[in-house]
Structures are given as C-alpha cells and as structure tokens.
C-alpha cells in the first residue's frame, strides 16, 4: 500500500529519482538527532543537468521556478534515500535557495517559490511550510541557474 506522500507524488505525476553519488568531497545528507540536512541539489533530470545559465539573461522567472521545482524533486528523492519513507518527515524546517543571476535580478524569491510550492504541495501546509532564504549568486556549480538545499525533522 502506497504511503500518503507517495500517493500525492503519484497524483502529481512525479517519480522520485534514485540519487547518484556526490560529485565532490561531501555527503549527500547528514542525519543528526531528529534532523536531516540535505546537501544542495541542482536541476538534474534523468537525461542530465538542465537550466544552465543565469536568471535575467538566459532565463526568466518561470523557467527559474521550473529549475527550482526540479531541485525540489531531487531533494525529495534524497530525503527518501535518507529516511526510507517520506511519511517519516514530521516537518520541513528550512529551505535555502541559491539563484545564479545577473546583478540587477531582484526576483530570486519568486524563483525559489518553485521549490517551496512543490514541497508544500507534497507535504501539506502543516508539515511542508518552512522557513526560507533565497539568495542571488554570481555563479553556481556546473553553471546551473538554481541550487536548493533543505533541512527536515524526522519522526
């Protein structure tokens, strides 16, 4: 029988990826106490890295939101790898989003809504609403437009 979260993912047409190995000297997640810290996730799809470029140059807000949403899908995949069952998540505590943008791009918060909206849709308001920071950057790994990390509480 599918869990409540798996049923929501299926209804949204989302199949979670199986996380790959880190591309540098770090671990993809750390569990300490009842918190799981998910390392930054880039917009990686099964056929490779997507959304390489800058917001305000190659991409607008809507494409940035799509990139952030893909990062959130990867966060969910990593959470599942970390805890086994997404119904173990009792609260998404914080989301931190980085946006590769031209210096005068001031809508980074709107871009990261792509990740926040998906996380809230999957977990619901009580579990999914989170504290958040959205930060504009001069560059990101692989030249991607968005990177997102998260902290969640587990039961």
XYZ file of C-alpha atoms in Angstrom:
155
model
C 0.000 0.000 0.000
C 1.358 3.408 -1.007
C 2.065 5.952 1.700
C 0.175 9.242 1.797
C 3.160 11.138 0.417
C 3.758 8.567 -2.341
C 0.090 8.904 -3.316
C 0.468 12.696 -3.559
C 3.596 12.305 -5.678
C 1.808 9.873 -7.988
C -1.130 12.263 -8.319
C 1.326 14.992 -9.319
C 2.975 12.663 -11.842
C 6.306 12.810 -10.018
C 8.636 9.837 -9.933
C 11.444 10.400 -7.462
C 14.969 9.916 -8.761
C 17.417 7.500 -7.237
C 20.177 9.797 -6.009
C 23.620 9.411 -7.505
C 26.962 9.819 -5.799
C 28.223 13.302 -4.875
C 30.428 14.998 -7.425
C 32.847 16.382 -4.822
C 34.094 15.869 -1.262
C 30.829 15.869 0.702
C 27.978 13.576 1.684
C 24.509 13.967 0.151
C 22.776 14.122 3.536
C 23.509 14.086 7.253
C 21.132 12.875 9.938
C 21.809 14.181 13.413
C 19.282 13.740 16.191
C 15.878 14.160 14.581
C 17.085 16.420 11.764
C 18.141 15.509 8.245
C 20.222 18.025 6.294
C 20.053 17.619 2.516
C 23.027 18.947 0.566
C 22.367 21.384 -2.252
C 20.501 19.859 -5.188
C 20.843 21.153 -8.723
C 18.314 20.781 -11.559
C 19.420 17.304 -12.564
C 16.999 15.225 -14.639
C 17.398 11.591 -15.731
C 18.883 12.803 -19.023
C 21.350 15.241 -17.453
C 21.748 18.712 -15.995
C 19.080 21.222 -17.012
C 18.795 25.009 -16.788
C 22.427 26.003 -17.256
C 22.607 29.778 -17.340
C 21.621 32.915 -15.458
C 18.290 34.316 -14.403
C 17.749 37.657 -16.053
C 19.887 36.588 -19.012
C 19.123 33.090 -20.386
C 16.094 32.501 -18.153
C 13.097 34.354 -16.783
C 11.177 33.799 -13.574
C 9.014 30.931 -14.905
C 11.999 28.914 -16.151
C 13.753 29.612 -12.857
C 10.733 28.262 -10.994
C 10.854 25.112 -13.138
C 14.540 24.713 -12.254
C 13.786 25.208 -8.549
C 10.944 22.673 -8.764
C 13.334 20.123 -10.295
C 15.771 20.805 -7.450
C 12.916 20.132 -5.004
C 12.131 16.831 -6.725
C 15.777 15.885 -6.167
C 15.528 16.978 -2.523
C 12.544 14.670 -2.097
C 14.473 11.829 -3.709
C 17.374 12.445 -1.358
C 15.051 12.624 1.665
C 13.593 9.264 0.675
C 17.105 7.819 0.364
C 17.973 9.238 3.781
C 14.908 8.123 5.761
C 13.293 5.413 3.630
C 9.695 6.618 3.912
C 8.720 10.243 3.298
C 5.862 9.861 5.775
C 8.615 9.940 8.440
C 9.077 13.654 7.714
C 7.330 15.497 10.549
C 8.311 18.990 9.396
C 10.250 20.654 6.619
C 12.184 23.134 8.735
C 14.070 25.262 6.214
C 14.710 25.608 2.517
C 17.696 27.571 1.257
C 17.733 28.521 -2.413
C 20.543 29.974 -4.476
C 19.843 31.666 -7.806
C 22.534 32.228 -10.427
C 21.512 35.680 -11.603
C 22.670 38.848 -13.264
C 23.466 41.574 -10.705
C 20.207 43.504 -11.130
C 17.882 40.459 -10.961
C 15.802 41.055 -7.819
C 13.182 38.307 -8.095
C 15.197 35.468 -6.570
C 12.433 34.913 -4.004
C 9.935 34.292 -6.813
C 12.276 31.750 -8.415
C 12.665 29.752 -5.198
C 8.864 29.633 -4.907
C 9.148 26.814 -7.464
C 10.796 24.651 -4.791
C 8.719 25.893 -1.852
C 5.435 25.422 -3.700
C 6.225 21.803 -4.605
C 7.436 20.900 -1.113
C 4.293 22.392 0.421
C 2.071 20.672 -2.146
C 3.645 17.285 -1.416
C 3.709 17.514 2.390
C 0.754 19.856 3.009
C 0.811 23.108 4.966
C 1.294 21.606 8.437
C 4.430 19.669 7.500
C 5.608 21.390 4.342
C 5.529 25.120 5.166
C 9.073 26.109 6.063
C 11.423 28.926 6.904
C 13.350 30.007 3.827
C 16.144 32.091 2.396
C 16.560 32.965 -1.284
C 19.945 34.323 -2.310
C 21.229 35.676 -5.615
C 24.655 34.403 -6.661
C 27.229 35.282 -9.309
C 27.666 31.604 -10.250
C 26.710 28.110 -9.125
C 28.202 24.628 -9.657
C 28.093 23.477 -13.290
C 26.740 26.901 -14.227
C 23.203 25.892 -13.218
C 20.535 28.525 -12.700
C 19.359 27.264 -9.280
C 20.558 25.157 -6.354
C 18.374 24.297 -3.345
C 19.095 22.612 -0.011
C 16.772 21.669 2.828
C 16.538 20.703 6.478
C 13.733 18.443 7.694
C 12.666 16.981 11.011
C 12.008 13.246 11.158
C 9.996 11.068 13.497
